[in-house]
């Protein structure tokens, strides 16, 4: 296990961790969700160790929001930057994922599997809807986030404050309240969450906006815990609904982890074992 840094086109270095094993020709890149770091999501250790035990490499791929604030460097400006959930822009998704894909390609992996957990899964959906590149063999969507449910507590007055700050040119300033009750962020970031629709691509309603999912041409797997409380309802139906909007639905695999939630409490190893079995099946 070793720390890696990948450079985005805008120059920012994103910090990840590579779990590697000698001779591996397959790597799973897992895009993290908001605050989805090793501390809040310790299952990443299970993922990495279990995949390594099966001859598969694993990259824990932090983007801009794995923590509230992350100190990094911009290789273009040479300056230190503070990134995080406080100032993330959803339009960074393409170049953030590409930075990890480029790293894996340079490392010589023959098979790259792109995974994402929570908001990271939404980012994978967004990316795959726009890029149909051959270097990605399959996808894995781990507990995609229902943004409508997550933002259901944002009041109309708070929405108005977000709009006013952005419209008046103060989008780069912190909001006077924690967005969704727990994210201290600038107005531009909150606007991306609330109004851009860029990552609001998974819904409980069968008639929701699945236009991004409908553009995906890759095959893969979708996984969720049956107690996931980020789905606003029936997690199994939520995941099935998403898959039904994929052109590759019949070829995809749905995995339901019984009696666990969004971060797989008490089932970390079961999820890791499922992932290892899935990737080995694809290798065959």
mmCIF file with all atom_site columns, C-alpha atoms in Angstrom, residues 111-115 128 135-140 218-221 282-283:
data_model
loop_
_atom_site.group_PDB
_atom_site.id
_atom_site.type_symbol
_atom_site.label_atom_id
_atom_site.label_alt_id
_atom_site.label_comp_id
_atom_site.label_asym_id
_atom_site.label_entity_id
_atom_site.label_seq_id
_atom_site.pdbx_PDB_ins_code
_atom_site.Cartn_x
_atom_site.Cartn_y
_atom_site.Cartn_z
_atom_site.occupancy
_atom_site.B_iso_or_equiv
_atom_site.pdbx_formal_charge
_atom_site.auth_seq_id
_atom_site.auth_comp_id
_atom_site.auth_asym_id
_atom_site.auth_atom_id
_atom_site.pdbx_PDB_model_num
ATOM 1  C CA . UNK A 1 111 ? -7.714  -4.105  -17.539 1.00 0.00 ? 111 UNK A CA 1
ATOM 2  C CA . UNK A 1 112 ? -9.101  -1.029  -15.773 1.00 0.00 ? 112 UNK A CA 1
ATOM 3  C CA . UNK A 1 113 ? -12.375 -1.210  -13.836 1.00 0.00 ? 113 UNK A CA 1
ATOM 4  C CA . UNK A 1 114 ? -13.891 2.122   -12.836 1.00 0.00 ? 114 UNK A CA 1
ATOM 5  C CA . UNK A 1 115 ? -15.839 2.068   -9.574  1.00 0.00 ? 115 UNK A CA 1
ATOM 6  C CA . UNK A 1 128 ? -19.338 7.223   -18.547 1.00 0.00 ? 128 UNK A CA 1
ATOM 7  C CA . UNK A 1 135 ? -9.509  1.560   -21.720 1.00 0.00 ? 135 UNK A CA 1
ATOM 8  C CA . UNK A 1 136 ? -12.336 1.078   -19.192 1.00 0.00 ? 136 UNK A CA 1
ATOM 9  C CA . UNK A 1 137 ? -13.339 -2.587  -19.156 1.00 0.00 ? 137 UNK A CA 1
ATOM 10 C CA . UNK A 1 138 ? -16.308 -2.394  -16.756 1.00 0.00 ? 138 UNK A CA 1
ATOM 11 C CA . UNK A 1 139 ? -17.903 -0.185  -14.106 1.00 0.00 ? 139 UNK A CA 1
ATOM 12 C CA . UNK A 1 140 ? -18.997 -0.836  -10.520 1.00 0.00 ? 140 UNK A CA 1
ATOM 13 C CA . UNK A 1 218 ? -20.174 0.025   -20.727 1.00 0.00 ? 218 UNK A CA 1
ATOM 14 C CA . UNK A 1 219 ? -21.272 -3.063  -18.817 1.00 0.00 ? 219 UNK A CA 1
ATOM 15 C CA . UNK A 1 220 ? -20.725 -3.607  -15.137 1.00 0.00 ? 220 UNK A CA 1
ATOM 16 C CA . UNK A 1 221 ? -22.250 -4.185  -11.721 1.00 0.00 ? 221 UNK A CA 1
ATOM 17 C CA . UNK A 1 282 ? -14.599 -10.609 -15.558 1.00 0.00 ? 282 UNK A CA 1
ATOM 18 C CA . UNK A 1 283 ? -10.961 -11.682 -15.841 1.00 0.00 ? 283 UNK A CA 1
#
